[in-house]
Structure formats: C-alpha cells, structure tokens
Short mmCIF file of C-alpha atoms in Angstrom, two decimals:
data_model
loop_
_atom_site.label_atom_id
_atom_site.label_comp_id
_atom_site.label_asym_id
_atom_site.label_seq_id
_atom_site.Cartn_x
_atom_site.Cartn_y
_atom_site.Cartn_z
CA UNK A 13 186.99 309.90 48.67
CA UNK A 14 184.27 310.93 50.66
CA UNK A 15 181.46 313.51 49.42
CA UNK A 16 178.47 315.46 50.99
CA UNK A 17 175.86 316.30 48.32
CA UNK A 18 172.52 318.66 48.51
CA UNK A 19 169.44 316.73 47.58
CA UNK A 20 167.10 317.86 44.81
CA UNK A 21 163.76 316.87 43.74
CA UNK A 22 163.68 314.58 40.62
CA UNK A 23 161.85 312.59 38.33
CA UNK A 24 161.13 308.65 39.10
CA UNK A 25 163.12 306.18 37.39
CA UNK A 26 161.38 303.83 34.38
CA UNK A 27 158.92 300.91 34.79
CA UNK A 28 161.86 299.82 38.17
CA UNK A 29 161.41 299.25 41.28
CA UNK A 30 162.82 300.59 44.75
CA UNK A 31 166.08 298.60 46.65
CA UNK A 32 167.03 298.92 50.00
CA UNK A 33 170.37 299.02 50.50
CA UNK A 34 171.85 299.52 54.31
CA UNK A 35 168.94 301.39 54.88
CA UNK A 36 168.73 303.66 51.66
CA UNK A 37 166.40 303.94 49.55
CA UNK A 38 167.11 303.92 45.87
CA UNK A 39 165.64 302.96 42.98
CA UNK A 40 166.40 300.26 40.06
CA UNK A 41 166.16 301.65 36.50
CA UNK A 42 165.09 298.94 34.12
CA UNK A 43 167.75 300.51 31.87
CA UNK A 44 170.55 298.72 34.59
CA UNK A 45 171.17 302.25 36.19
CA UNK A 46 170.46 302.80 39.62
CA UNK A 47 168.90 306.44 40.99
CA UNK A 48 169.29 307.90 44.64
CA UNK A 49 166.52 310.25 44.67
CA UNK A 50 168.04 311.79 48.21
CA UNK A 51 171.06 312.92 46.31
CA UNK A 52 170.08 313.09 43.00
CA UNK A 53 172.88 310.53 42.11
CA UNK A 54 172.73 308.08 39.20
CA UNK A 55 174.91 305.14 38.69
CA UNK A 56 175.89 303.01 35.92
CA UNK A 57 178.66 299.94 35.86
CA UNK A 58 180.71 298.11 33.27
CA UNK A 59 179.96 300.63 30.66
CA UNK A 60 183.36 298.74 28.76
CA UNK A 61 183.20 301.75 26.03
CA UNK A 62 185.26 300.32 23.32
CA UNK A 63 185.39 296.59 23.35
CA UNK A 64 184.29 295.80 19.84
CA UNK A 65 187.33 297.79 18.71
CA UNK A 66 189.24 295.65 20.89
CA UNK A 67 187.76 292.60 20.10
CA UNK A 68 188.63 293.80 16.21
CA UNK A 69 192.49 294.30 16.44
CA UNK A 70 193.01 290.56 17.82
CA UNK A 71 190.78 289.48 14.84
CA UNK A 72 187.62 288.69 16.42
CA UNK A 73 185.01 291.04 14.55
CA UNK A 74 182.15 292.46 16.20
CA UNK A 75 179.83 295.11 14.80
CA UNK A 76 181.63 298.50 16.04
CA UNK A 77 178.67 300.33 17.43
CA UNK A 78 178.68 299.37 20.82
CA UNK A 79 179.94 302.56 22.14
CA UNK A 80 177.39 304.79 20.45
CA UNK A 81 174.66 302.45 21.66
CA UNK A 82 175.90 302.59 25.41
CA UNK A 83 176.49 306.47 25.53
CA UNK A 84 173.11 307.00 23.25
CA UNK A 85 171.52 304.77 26.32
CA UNK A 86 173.02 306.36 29.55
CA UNK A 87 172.17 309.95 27.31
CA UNK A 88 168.62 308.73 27.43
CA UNK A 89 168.72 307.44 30.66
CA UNK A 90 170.41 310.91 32.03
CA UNK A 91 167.89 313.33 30.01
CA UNK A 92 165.55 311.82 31.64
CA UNK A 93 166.25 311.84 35.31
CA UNK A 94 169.03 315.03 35.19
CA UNK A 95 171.25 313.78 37.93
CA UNK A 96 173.51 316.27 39.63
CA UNK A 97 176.10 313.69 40.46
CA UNK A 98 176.59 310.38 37.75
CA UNK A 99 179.32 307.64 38.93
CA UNK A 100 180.26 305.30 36.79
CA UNK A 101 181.42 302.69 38.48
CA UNK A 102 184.32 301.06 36.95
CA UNK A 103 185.19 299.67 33.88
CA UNK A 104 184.11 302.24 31.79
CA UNK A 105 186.57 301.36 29.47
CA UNK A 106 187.54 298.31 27.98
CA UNK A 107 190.96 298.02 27.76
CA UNK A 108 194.04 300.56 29.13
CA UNK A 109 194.41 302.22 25.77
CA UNK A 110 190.35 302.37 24.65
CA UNK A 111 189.69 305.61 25.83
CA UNK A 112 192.27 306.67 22.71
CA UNK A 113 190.06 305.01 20.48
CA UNK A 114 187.45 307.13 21.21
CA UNK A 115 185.59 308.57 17.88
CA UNK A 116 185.60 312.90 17.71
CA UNK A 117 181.34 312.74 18.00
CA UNK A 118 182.11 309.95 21.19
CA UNK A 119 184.02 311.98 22.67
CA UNK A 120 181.69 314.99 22.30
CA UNK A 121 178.63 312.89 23.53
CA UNK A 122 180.60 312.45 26.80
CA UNK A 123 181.50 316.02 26.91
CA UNK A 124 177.67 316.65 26.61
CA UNK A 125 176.59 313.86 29.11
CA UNK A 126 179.04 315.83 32.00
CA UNK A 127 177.52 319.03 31.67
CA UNK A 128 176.17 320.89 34.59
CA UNK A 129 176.60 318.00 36.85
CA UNK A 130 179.42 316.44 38.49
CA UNK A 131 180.81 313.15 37.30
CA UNK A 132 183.17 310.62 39.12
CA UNK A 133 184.79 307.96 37.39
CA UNK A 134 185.66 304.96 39.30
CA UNK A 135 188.75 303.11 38.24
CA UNK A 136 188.37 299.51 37.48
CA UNK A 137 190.66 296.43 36.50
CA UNK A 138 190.05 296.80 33.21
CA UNK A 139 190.73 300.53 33.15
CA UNK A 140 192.91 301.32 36.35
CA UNK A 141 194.59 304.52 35.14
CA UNK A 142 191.79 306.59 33.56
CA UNK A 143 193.07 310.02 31.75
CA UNK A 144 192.81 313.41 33.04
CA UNK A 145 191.64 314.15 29.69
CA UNK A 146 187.81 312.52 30.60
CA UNK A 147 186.75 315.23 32.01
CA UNK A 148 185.08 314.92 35.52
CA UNK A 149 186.74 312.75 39.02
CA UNK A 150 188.67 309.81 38.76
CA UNK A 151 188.68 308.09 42.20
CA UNK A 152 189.26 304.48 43.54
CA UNK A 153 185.85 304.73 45.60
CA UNK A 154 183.12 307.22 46.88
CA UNK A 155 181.18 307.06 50.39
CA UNK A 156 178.52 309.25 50.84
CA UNK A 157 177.08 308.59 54.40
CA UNK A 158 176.53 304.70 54.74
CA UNK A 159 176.79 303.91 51.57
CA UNK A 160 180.58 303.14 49.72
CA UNK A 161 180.57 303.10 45.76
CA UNK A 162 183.55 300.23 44.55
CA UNK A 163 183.80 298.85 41.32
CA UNK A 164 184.88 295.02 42.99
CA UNK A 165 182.63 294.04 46.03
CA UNK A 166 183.98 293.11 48.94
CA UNK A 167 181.06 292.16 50.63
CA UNK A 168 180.90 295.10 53.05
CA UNK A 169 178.06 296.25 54.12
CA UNK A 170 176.71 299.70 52.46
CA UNK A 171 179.04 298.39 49.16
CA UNK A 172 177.62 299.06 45.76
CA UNK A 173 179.54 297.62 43.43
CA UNK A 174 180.00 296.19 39.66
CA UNK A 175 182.39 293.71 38.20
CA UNK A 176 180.88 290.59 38.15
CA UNK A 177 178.01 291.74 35.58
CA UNK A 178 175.13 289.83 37.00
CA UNK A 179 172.58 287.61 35.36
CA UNK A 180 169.48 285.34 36.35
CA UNK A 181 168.22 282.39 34.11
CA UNK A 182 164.28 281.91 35.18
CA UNK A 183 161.40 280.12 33.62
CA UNK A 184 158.37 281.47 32.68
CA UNK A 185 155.26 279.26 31.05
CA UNK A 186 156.49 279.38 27.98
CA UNK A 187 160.52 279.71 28.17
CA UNK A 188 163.89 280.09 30.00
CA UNK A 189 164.80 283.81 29.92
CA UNK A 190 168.18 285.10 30.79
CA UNK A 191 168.50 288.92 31.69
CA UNK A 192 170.48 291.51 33.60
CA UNK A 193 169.96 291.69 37.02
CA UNK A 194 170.35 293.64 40.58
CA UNK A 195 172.08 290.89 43.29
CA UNK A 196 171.14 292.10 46.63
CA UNK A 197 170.39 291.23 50.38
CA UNK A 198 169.63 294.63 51.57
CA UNK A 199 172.41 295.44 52.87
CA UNK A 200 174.98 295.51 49.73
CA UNK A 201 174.40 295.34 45.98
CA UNK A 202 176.36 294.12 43.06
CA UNK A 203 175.00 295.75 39.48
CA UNK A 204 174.55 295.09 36.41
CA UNK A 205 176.56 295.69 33.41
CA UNK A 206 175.15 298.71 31.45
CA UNK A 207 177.54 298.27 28.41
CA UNK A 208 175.85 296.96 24.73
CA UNK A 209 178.64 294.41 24.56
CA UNK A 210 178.95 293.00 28.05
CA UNK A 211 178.18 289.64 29.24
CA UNK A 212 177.09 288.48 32.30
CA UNK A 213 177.55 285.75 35.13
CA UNK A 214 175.14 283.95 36.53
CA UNK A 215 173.95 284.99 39.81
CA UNK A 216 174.45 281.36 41.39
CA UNK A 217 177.98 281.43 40.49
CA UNK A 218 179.98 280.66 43.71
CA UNK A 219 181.38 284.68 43.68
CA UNK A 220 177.92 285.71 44.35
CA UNK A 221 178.19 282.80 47.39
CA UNK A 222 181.30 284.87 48.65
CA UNK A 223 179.92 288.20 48.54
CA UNK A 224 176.40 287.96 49.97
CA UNK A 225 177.98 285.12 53.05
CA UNK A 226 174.16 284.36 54.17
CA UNK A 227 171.31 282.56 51.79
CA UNK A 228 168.29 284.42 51.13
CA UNK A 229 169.74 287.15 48.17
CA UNK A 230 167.60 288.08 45.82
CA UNK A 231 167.97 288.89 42.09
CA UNK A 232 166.10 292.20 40.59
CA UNK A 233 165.82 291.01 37.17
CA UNK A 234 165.60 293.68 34.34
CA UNK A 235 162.28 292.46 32.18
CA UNK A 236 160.88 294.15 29.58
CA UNK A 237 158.01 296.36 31.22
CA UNK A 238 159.36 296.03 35.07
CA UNK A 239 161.89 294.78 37.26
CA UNK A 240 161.20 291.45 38.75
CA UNK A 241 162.41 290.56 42.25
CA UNK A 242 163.43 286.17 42.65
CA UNK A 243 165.22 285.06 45.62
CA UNK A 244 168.66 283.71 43.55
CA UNK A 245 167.68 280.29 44.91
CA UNK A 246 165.19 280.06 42.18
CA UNK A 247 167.04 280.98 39.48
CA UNK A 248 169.30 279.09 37.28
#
C-alpha cells in the first residue's frame, strides 16, 4: 500500500530528539512515538491493547489497566501533536480475539483518537487479521516515498519497523538503567514498544546483529527529560 500525503505545519515532539532515517527527517518522541513533521504522520508500535486480560484467562493475574493507560498515553501524545495520518504499526492487539475484549469507554477512546485524521493499522503476528470493525486501514505495510512502514524488519533500507520491542541497559554514576529505546543506523529503524505491558529485548541481542548487518548502530534511549543517543556497542 502505497500513499501520497499533503504536509502540514505542526507542533514539535516532547523533550526527543531528531533521527535520520534514509534521508528523512523525523523526530523521536520520548513517549516511544515517532513524528514526521513533512507529513504530519505519527507512529506508534506494539501497542498489545489487551494483554493483561490475556495474561488473566490462563491464570497469570496482572492489574487490568493496561489498555486504558496505553490509549490514555497515545491520546496525550496525539492531542498534542494532531497528526493527520497515525500508523500503528503492528501488534496493536495482543492476541487474535483481544480486540473483542475491548471495554464500551475503550472502544469509544479509539473512536475519539481516529477522528479527523486518517488511521492505518498494520497487521502484526500477534494480530494478523484485524476487524473491519476498528475503524480506519488495515494494511500489511505503507511506503510513502523512501520510506516503508512494516511491523517485522527486514533490514531494508527506508524500513521502519516494530516487533522486537527494543531496550538498552547503560550505566550512569550511580546505577544500571534499562529503558525503551530507538535502534538505528540511519538508514532503517526498529521502535520501541509503546504498550504499558510490553517488554523489551535487549538491543545487543543477535536479531538486532541481523537487521542492522554493519557495526556502528546506535540506540536512542527514552530517559526521563530527553532522548539519549549510545552507539549499541556500549550498552548492555
């Protein structure tokens, strides 16, 4: 699926910083989203709406708020910036059948996040046959000029995709931290999971190794005031 898109003016994203990816510019939100500014287009991975629930009916218990606290985020996130386009990159959902567990006011705050801009849902593994019921595009991919959005890299150049949740461990004085991060050589990106309940990989795993083929990657870790860039080398 291919798209052409007028650009509109629009805020900056929050305390990020700017990626280039195959020549684009974009920008890191250090809520995990990323913003092209060129196309007012905002994207968000690994949402995995509904995973406590799932978690709950094969008797592991988790709190079941993680889908208000991931659509109450990307509604902050989106109020905010006012996107015209949104893709959500795969995995949205965590499990074939989540999307029916959806709560009435859920549903409504999704209903309320599409409006008055165009939304594309990307099919993932863990949700390959989203509902026509969603609202907005399901599609296996987008490519808008250079740039392809895929919900498992490939290692193509241009590719933005999610999946393999990123995370860097790196020390500071004081501590080890371990947060979210952006994997990227410039020339493709993996992001990070935006979902309350997701976990993450670590960026030195050898399916980083496979994506981005030559050393020299760097991670754009999400800290608390801005996003840090670390070659992955250095992280842990």
């Amino acid at each position: 699926m291919s798209f052409n898109f007028t650009p509109t003016p629009n805020p900056s994203p929050q305390g990020g910083g700017e990626l280039t990816i195959a020549g684009v510019e974009m920008s890191a939100d250090l809520s995990g989203a990323l913003f092209w500014k060129e196309q007012n287009l905002l994207v968000v991975s690994d949402l995995h709406l509904e995973k406590g629930s799932s978690f709950a009916a094969r008797g592991v218990l988790l709190p079941p708020y993680d889908t208000v606290a991931t659509l109450s985020r990307l509604a902050s996130v989106v109020a905010r910036l006012d996107p015209k386009i949104v893709i959500a990159l795969g995995d949205s959902f965590h499990d074939r059948s989540a999307h029916e567990r959806l709560s009435s006011p859920d549903r409504e705050a999704i209903v309320a996040l599409q409006a008055r801009r165009d939304w594309i849902w990307i099919s993932g593994n863990h949700d390959p046959a989203l509902p026509s019921d969603l609202g907005g595009t399901v599609a296996s991919e987008v490519a808008i000029g250079e740039i392809v959005f895929r919900h498992e890299p490939t290692g193509a150049a241009g590719e933005i995709a999610g999946h393999l949740h990123p995370k860097a461990r790196v020390a500071t004085r004081a501590r080890w931290l371990e947060r979210r991060c952006f994997a990227s050589d410039g020339e493709r990106a993996v992001m990070p999971a935006f979902g309350a309940y997701t976990g993450g990989l670590s960026i030195r795993d050898e399916a980083f190794a496979k994506i981005f083929r030559k050393p020299g990657f760097m991670a754009h870790v999400l800290g608390d005031n801005r996003l840090h860039t670390i070659a992955a080398s250095r992280c842990y």
